[in-house]
XYZ file of C-alpha atoms in Angstrom:
568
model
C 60.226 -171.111 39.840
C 60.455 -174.108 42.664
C 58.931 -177.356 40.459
C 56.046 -178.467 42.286
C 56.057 -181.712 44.496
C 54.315 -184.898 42.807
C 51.478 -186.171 44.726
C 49.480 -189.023 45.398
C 46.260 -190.039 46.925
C 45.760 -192.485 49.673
C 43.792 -195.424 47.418
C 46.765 -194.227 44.791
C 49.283 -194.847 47.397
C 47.473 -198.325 48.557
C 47.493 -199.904 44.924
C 51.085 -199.084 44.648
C 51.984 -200.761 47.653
C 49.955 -203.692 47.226
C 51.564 -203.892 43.544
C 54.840 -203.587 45.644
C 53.711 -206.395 47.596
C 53.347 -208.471 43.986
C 49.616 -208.785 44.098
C 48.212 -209.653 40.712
C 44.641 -210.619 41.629
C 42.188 -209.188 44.148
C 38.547 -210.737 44.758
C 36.083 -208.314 45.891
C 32.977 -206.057 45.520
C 32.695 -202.277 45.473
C 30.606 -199.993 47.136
C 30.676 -196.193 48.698
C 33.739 -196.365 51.507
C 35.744 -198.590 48.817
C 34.733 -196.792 46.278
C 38.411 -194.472 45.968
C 40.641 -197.634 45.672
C 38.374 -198.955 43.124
C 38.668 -195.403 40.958
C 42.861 -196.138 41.264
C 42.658 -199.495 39.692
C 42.787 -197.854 35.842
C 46.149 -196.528 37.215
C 47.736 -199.903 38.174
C 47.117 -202.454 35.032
C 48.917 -205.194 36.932
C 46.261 -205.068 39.763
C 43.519 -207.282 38.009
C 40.305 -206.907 40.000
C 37.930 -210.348 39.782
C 34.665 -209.238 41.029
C 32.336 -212.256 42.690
C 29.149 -212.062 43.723
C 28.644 -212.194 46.961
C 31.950 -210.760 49.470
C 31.924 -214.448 51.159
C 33.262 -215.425 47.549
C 35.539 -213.116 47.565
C 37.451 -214.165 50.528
C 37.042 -218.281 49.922
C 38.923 -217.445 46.310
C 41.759 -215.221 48.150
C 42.193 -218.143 50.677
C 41.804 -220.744 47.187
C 44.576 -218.598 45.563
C 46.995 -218.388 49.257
C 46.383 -221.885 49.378
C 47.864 -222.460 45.449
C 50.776 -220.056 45.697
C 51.578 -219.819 48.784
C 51.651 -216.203 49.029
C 48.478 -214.348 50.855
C 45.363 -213.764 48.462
C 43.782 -210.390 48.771
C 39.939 -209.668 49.065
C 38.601 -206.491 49.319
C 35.059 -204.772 50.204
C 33.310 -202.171 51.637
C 32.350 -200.736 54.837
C 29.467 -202.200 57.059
C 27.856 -205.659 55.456
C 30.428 -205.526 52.718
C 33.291 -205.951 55.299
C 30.668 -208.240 57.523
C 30.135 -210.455 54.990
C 33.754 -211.158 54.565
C 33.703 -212.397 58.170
C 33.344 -215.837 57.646
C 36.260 -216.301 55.372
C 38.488 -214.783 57.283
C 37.875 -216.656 60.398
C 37.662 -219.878 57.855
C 41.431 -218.653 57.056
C 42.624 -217.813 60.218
C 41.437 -221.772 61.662
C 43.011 -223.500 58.495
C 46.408 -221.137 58.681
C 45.867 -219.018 55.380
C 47.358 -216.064 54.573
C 45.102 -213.449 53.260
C 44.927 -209.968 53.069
C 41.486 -208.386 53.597
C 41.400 -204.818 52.739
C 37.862 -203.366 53.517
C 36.407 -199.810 53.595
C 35.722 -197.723 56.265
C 33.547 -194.606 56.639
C 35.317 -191.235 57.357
C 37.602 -190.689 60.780
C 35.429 -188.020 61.476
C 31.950 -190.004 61.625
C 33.645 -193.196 63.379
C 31.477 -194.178 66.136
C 28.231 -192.551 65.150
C 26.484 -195.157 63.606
C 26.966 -193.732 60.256
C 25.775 -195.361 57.346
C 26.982 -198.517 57.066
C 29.443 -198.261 59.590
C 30.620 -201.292 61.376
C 33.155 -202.004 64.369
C 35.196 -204.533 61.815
C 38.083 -204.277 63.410
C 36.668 -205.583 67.019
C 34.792 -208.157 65.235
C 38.200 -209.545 63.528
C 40.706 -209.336 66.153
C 39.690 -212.620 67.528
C 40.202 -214.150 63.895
C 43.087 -212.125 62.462
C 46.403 -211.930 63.572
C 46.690 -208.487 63.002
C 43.945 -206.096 62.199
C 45.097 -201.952 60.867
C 42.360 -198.727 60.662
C 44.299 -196.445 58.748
C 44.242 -192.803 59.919
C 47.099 -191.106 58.340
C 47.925 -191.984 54.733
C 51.787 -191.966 55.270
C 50.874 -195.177 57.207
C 49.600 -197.260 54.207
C 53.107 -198.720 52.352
C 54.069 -199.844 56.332
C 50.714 -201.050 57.312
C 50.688 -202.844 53.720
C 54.427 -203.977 53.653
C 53.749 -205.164 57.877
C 50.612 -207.024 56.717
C 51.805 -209.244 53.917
C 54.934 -209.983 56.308
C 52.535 -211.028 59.424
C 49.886 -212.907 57.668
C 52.883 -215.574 55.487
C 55.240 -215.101 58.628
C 55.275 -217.943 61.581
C 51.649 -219.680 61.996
C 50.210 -218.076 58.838
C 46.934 -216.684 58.677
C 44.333 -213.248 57.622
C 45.219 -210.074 58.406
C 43.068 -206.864 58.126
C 43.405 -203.469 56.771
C 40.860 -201.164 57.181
C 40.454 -198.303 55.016
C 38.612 -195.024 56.037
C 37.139 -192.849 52.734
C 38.916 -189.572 53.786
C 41.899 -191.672 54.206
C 41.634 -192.881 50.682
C 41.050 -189.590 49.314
C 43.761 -187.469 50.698
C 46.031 -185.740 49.112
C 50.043 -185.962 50.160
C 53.298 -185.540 49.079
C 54.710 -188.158 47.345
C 58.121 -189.392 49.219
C 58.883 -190.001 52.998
C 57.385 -192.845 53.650
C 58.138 -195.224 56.385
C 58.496 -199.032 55.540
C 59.601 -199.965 59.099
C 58.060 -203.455 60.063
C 57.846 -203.038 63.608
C 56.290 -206.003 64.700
C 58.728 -209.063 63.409
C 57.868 -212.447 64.388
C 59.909 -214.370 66.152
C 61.664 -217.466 64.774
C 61.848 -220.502 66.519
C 64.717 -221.983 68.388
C 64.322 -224.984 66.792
C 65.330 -228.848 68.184
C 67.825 -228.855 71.094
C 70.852 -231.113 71.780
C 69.154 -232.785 74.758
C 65.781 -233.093 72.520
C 67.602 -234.983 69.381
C 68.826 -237.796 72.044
C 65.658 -238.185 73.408
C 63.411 -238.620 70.184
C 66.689 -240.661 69.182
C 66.337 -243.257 71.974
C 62.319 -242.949 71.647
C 62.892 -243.968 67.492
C 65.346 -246.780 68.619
C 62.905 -248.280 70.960
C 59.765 -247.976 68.967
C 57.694 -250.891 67.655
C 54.928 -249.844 66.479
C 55.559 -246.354 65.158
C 53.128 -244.007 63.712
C 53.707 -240.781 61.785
C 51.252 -237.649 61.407
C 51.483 -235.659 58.480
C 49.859 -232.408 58.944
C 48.975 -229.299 56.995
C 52.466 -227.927 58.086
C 54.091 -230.347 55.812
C 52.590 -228.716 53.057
C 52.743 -225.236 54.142
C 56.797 -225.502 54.827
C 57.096 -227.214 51.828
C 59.571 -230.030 53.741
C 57.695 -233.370 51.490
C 61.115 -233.457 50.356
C 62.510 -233.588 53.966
C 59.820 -235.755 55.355
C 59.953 -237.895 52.542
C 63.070 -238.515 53.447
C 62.504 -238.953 57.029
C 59.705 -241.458 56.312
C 61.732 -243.968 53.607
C 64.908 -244.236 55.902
C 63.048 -244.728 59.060
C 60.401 -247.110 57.334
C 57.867 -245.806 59.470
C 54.431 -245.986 58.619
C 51.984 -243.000 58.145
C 48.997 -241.084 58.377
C 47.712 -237.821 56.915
C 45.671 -235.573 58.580
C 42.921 -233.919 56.387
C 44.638 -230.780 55.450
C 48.135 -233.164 55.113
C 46.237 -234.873 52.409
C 48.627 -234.340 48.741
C 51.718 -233.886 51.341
C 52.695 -237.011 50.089
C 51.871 -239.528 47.138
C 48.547 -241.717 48.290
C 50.512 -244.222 46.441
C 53.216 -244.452 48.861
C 54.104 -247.983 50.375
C 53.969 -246.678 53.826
C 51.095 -244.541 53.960
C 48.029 -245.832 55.826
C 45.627 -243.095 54.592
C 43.580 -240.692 56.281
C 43.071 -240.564 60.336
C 41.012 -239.549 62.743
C 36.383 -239.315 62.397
C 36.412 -240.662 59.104
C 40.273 -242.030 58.954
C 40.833 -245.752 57.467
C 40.703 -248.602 59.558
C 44.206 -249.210 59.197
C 45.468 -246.069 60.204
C 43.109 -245.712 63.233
C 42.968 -249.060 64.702
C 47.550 -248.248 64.084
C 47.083 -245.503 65.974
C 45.216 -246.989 68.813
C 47.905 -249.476 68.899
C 50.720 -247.086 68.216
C 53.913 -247.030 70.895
C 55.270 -243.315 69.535
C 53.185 -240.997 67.476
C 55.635 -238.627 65.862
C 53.330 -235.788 64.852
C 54.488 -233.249 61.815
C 53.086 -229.771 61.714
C 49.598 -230.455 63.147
C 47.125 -229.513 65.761
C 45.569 -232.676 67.385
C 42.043 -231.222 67.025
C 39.188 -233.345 67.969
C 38.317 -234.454 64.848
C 41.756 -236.404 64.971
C 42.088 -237.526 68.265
C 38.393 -238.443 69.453
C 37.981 -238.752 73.245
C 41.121 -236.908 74.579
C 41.932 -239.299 77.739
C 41.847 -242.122 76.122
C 43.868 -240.762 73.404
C 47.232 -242.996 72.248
C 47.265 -243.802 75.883
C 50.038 -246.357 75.591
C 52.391 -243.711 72.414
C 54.705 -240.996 73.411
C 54.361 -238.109 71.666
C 57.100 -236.432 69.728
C 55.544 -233.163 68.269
C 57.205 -230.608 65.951
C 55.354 -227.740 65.662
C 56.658 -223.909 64.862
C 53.032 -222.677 66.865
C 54.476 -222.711 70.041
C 50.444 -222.382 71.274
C 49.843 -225.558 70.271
C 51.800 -227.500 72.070
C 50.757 -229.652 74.777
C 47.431 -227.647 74.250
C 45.269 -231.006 73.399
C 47.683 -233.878 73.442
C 50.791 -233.894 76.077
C 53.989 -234.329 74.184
C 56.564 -236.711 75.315
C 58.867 -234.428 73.452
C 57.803 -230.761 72.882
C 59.638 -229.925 69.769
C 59.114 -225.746 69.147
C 60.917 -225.331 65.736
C 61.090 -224.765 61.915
C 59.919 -228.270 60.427
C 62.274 -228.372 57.843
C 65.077 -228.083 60.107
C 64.005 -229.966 62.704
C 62.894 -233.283 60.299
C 66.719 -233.370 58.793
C 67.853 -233.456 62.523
C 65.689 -236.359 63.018
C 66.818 -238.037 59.752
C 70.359 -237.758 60.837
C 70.104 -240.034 63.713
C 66.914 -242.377 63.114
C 67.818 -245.849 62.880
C 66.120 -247.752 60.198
C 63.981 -251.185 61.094
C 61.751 -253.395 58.870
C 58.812 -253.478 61.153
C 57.400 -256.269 59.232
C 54.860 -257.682 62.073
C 53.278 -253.946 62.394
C 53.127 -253.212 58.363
C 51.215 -256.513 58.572
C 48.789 -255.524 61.412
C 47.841 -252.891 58.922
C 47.497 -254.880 56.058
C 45.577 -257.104 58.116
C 43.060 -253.811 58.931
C 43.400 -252.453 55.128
C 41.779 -256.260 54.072
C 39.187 -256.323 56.992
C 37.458 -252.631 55.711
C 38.102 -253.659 51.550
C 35.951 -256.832 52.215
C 32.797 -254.614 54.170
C 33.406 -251.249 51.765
C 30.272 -250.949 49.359
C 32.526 -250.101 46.402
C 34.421 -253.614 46.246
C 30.968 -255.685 46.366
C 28.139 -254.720 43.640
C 27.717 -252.262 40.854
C 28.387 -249.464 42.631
C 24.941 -248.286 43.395
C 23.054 -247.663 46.664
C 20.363 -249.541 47.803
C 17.510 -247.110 45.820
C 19.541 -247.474 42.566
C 21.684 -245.079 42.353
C 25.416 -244.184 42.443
C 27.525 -243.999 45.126
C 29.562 -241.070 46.252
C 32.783 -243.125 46.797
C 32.234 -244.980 43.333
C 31.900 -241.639 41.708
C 35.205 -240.629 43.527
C 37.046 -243.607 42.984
C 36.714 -243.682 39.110
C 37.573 -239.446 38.738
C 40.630 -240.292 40.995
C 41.440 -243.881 37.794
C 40.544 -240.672 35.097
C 42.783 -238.281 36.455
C 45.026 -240.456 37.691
C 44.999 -238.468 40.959
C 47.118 -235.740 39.477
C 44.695 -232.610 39.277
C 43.654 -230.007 41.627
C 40.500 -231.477 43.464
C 38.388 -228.224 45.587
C 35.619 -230.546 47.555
C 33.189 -228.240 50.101
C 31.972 -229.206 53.308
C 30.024 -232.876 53.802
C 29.896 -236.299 53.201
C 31.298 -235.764 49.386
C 34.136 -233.740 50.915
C 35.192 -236.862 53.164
C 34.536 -239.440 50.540
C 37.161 -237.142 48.359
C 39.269 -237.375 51.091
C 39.243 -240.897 51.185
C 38.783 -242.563 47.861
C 41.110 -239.726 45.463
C 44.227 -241.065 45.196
C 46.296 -237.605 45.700
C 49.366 -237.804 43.773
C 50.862 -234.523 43.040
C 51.824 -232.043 46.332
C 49.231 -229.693 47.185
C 46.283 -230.150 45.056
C 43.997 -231.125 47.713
C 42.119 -227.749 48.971
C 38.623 -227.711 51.274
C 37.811 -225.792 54.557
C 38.652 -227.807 57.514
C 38.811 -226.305 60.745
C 35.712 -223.946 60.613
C 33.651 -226.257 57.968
C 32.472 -223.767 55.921
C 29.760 -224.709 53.384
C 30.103 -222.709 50.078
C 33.638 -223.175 50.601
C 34.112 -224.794 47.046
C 33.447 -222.941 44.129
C 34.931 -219.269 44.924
C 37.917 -221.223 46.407
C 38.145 -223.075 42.938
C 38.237 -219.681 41.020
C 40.890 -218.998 42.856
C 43.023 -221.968 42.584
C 42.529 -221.889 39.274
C 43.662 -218.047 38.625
C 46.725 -219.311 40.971
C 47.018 -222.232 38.292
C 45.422 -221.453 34.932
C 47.703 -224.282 32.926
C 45.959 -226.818 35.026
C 42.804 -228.769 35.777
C 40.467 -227.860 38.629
C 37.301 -229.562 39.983
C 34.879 -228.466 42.460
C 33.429 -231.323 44.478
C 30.478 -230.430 45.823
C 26.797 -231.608 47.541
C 24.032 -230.410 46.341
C 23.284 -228.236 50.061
C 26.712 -226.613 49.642
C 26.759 -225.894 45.937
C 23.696 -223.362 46.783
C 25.483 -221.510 49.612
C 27.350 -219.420 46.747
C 25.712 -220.723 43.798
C 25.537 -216.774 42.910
C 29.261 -217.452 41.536
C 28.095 -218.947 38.973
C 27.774 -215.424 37.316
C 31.572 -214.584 38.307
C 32.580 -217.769 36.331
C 30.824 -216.487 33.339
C 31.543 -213.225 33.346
C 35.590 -214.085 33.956
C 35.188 -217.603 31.562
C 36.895 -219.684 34.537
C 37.219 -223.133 33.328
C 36.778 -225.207 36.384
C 34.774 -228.776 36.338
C 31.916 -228.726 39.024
C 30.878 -232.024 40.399
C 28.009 -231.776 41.715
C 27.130 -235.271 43.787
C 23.341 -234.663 44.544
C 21.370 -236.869 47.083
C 18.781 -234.326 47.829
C 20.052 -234.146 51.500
C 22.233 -232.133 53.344
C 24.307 -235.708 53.800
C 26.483 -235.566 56.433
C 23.958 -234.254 58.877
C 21.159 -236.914 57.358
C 24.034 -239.426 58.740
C 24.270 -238.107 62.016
C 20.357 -238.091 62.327
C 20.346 -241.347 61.077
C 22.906 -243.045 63.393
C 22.360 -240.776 66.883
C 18.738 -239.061 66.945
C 16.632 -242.216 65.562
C 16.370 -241.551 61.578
C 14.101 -238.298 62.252
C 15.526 -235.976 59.244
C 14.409 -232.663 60.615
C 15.837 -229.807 57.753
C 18.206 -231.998 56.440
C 15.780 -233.089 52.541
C 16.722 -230.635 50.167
C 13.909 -229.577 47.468
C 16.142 -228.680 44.597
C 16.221 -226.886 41.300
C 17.127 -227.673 37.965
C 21.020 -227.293 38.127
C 21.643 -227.900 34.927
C 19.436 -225.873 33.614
C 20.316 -223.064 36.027
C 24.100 -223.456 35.102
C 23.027 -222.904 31.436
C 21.273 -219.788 32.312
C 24.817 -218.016 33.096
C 26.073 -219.886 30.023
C 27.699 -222.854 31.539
C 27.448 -226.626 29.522
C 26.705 -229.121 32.085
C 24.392 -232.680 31.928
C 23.192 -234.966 34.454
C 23.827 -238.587 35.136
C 21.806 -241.113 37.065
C 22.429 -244.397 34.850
C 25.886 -245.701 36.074
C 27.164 -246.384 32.782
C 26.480 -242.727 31.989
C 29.581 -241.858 34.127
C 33.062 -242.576 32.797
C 32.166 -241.196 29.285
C 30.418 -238.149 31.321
C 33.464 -237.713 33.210
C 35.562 -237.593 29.860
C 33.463 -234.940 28.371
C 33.656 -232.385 31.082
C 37.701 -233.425 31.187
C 38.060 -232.705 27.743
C 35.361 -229.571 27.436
C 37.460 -226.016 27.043
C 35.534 -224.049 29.927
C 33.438 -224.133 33.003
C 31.428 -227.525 33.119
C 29.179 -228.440 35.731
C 28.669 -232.471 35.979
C 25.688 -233.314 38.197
C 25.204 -236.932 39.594
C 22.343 -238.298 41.178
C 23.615 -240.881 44.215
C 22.152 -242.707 46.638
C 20.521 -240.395 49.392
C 21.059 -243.520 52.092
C 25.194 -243.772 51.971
C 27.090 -243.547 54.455
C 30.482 -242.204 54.933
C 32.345 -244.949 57.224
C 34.747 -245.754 59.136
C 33.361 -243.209 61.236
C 34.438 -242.596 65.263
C 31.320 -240.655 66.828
C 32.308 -237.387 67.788
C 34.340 -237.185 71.561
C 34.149 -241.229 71.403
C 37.483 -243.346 71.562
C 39.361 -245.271 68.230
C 37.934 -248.675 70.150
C 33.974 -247.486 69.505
C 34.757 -246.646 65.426
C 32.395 -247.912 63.557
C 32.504 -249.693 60.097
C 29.138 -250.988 59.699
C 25.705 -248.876 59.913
């Protein structure tokens, strides 16, 4: 008697290859067209399923956990708004360069394009925010499609990818063997720096006065801090972190001038302004960085490494195009830099530093506002003395996610995680469960406004049910902040849906089981700080601050470095 083939279903066969693909966690919520995958889990104990509340969640933790590992995160949901709501953290992913997975349901091949229930077009709504988007509809397709998907989206310029799923794709039935692993759309490597290209940022180094350096999110992504480092401490160049560069490099270091660009120190934007030759390190020149684009560095040439061949000379014209692996291309660069002391320009920024320590609100006072109470930055400062700068800080969208930026004192590589590009509020807390799934030995905070914490406040319920221990800080002024500021400085002070009417948090956060308190005295904060440091499990730490801060330096948006402002 012939022995009968082994077989496998197509959600069997997509667990296996995702477990092939060394996924541990996914984030996601069930639901009909899903439903098949979700009945293989039992079969795959490695695959540990982490269900949020809301699908948005799901997709800010698989970016929080890409963003920890460096490996793609995988979300997962069904058809129609289960794959809809999803949306926004994939195109949060694909603007920040994170590499995630999103698998979603589909409804059955044969009822494609009939409005069936809860059918959606997922795949035409992603392409613009995915670099590759899959409908399955043959379930011999599934280990390539899987195997081509986790190669694409941490290959090159990383970023989401999508796989949708069809039910009757998931249920088939098939022979176990003869599958094709082919990846058939490989990504092509960069040439990296040329001969003629090494001379010229050579003799642009060698002439230099006033040098700047941009660290950018590809720093951190390429993991070349050690080569940049490097770079950096034998050219004895100053420099400047981008937002996403931020935890590149110690905030401690000599020649780092701290954060550039909107809300960038004064002494790295006022350098900048100045600046003879910007050499710019995995980054994108958004606006947010470079203000008023023709009036932009106007007297710096540009040397620009970047391995996105699409963003070069897109915003800013490079002096030196430089289309190549940053690691490679930085130890060039180290091999023939020339090392000067360029004592008169560390002093110009010393000069700046002094100027914005004798107007910041921190250094003068108690720390309060005007109406009493705290201060974001003071609240920042002393968790970044606590700490000592070394944990894994997740800040949302807002004024508290710029005073982070500013005021924590980063000093361990990539522990600095928020949504840049898009801006996504709710950003925060699913990102946080995933860093800290990534990172489970180590501490994680949530920094977050009052405005964004209720975006996905739902996930509360995720952190209880999974017993997550992250610290939430919740810095609560009763306004959605940042826009309050722009009201405040550009449409005369009239706060139209910016005043938040809020609950009790803390008392909402011990509905789902969560230990939390609230501080508004300003001696109540170091020892409150301690306890949620030293509590085992989720904590969520609200402060009260002042409703009337400012976040400053600040360079209105499309103006030039010359019109920042440091004063209200």
């Amino acid at each position: 008697m012939a022995r009968r083939k082994k077989t496998i279903t197509g959600a069997e066969l997509m667990c296996r290859s995702l477990v092939e693909e060394g996924v541990t966690y996914l984030f996601g919520y069930t639901g009909g067209a899903i439903m098949p995958v979700y009945d293989a889990f039992p079969k795959f104990p490695r695959l540990r399923h982490v269900m949020v509340r809301h699908e948005q969640a799901a997709a800010f933790a698989a970016q929080g956990m890409a963003r920890a590992t460096g490996r793609p995160g995988v979300c997962i949901a069904t058809s129609g708004p289960g794959a809809t709501n999803l949306m926004t953290g994939i195109a949060d992913a694909h603007m920040d360069s994170v590499p995630i997975i999103a698998l979603t349901g589909q409804v059955s091949t044969s009822v494609i394009g009939t409005d069936a229930f809860q059918e959606s077009d997922i795949i035409g709504m992603l392409v613009p925010v995915t670099k590759q988007s899959y409908i399955l509809d043959d379930p011999y397709e599934i280990p390539r499609v899987v195997k081509e998907a986790f190669y694409l989206a941490n290959t090159g310029r990383k970023g989401p990818v999508n796989i949708d799923l069809p039910k009757d794709i998931s249920n088939a039935v098939i022979p176990d063997d003869g599958f094709d692993t082919t990846i058939r759309y490989p990504v092509a490597s960069p040439p990296g720096i040329r001969k003629d290209q090494l001379e010229h940022v050579r003799k642009l180094m060698a002439s230099a006065e006033r040098p700047v350096v941009f660290v950018g999110h590809g720093v951190i992504q390429a993991e070349a801090q050690g080569e940049v480092r490097r770079f950096l401490e034998r050219s004895k160049m100053p420099f400047s972190c981008t937002l996403h560069g931020i935890s590149a490099l110690p905030a401690d270091h000599p020649q780092y001038l701290g954060m550039m660009g909107m809300h960038g120190t004064v002494e790295a934007n006022r350098a900048i302004e100045r600046a003879d030759l910007i050499i710019a390190l995995g980054m994108r020149f958004d606006d947010r960085v470079t203000g008023k684009l023709d009036e932009y560095a106007r007297d710096a040439d540009v040397i620009h490494v970047e391995h996105d061949p699409s963003e070069i000379n897109k915003n800013v014209e490079a002096t030196v195009a430089i289309y190549s692996d940053l690691k490679s291309a930085v130890v060039e660069m180290t091999k023939v830099v020339e090392p000067k002391p360029y004592k008169e320009w560390f002093a110009f920024a010393a000069e700046n530093r002094k100027y914005w320590e004798s107007l910041d609100p921190v250094n003068r006072g108690n720390g309060l506002g005007n109406g009493g109470n705290l201060l974001m930055a003071s609240v920042i400062r002393k968790l970044s003395e606590l700490t000592d700068g070394r944990d894994n800080v997740v800040a949302d969208v807002g004024q508290h996610q710029m005073f982070t930026a500013r005021y924590y004192r980063f000093d361990r590589f990539n522990t600095w995680f928020n949504s840049g590009g898009l801006g996504s509020m709710g950003f925060s807390v699913p990102a946080a469960m995933g860093v800290k799934f990534a990172r489970p030995a180590e501490r994680v905070w949530v920094i977050v406004g009052d405005g964004s914490f209720q975006m996905n406040i739902q996930e509360l319920g995720t952190i209880m049910e999974q017993n997550i221990d992250i610290k939430i800080l919740l810095l609560n002024n009763n306004f959605l902040g940042m826009v309050r500021q722009w009201q405040d400085l550009f449409h005369g002070s009239r706060f139209v849906g910016t005043p938040v009417k809020n609950p009790d948090f803390i008392a909402l956060a011990k509905a789902y089981g969560i230990s939390g308190e609230r501080v508004v005295d300003g001696k109540e904060l170091e020892p409150a700080l301690r306890r949620a440091m030293k509590h085992k499990g989720a904590y969520l730490l609200e402060v009260v601050t002042d409703m009337e801060e400012m976040i400053l330096p600040m360079i209105p948006a499309g103006s030039r470095f010359s019109d920042m402002r440091v004063t209200r």
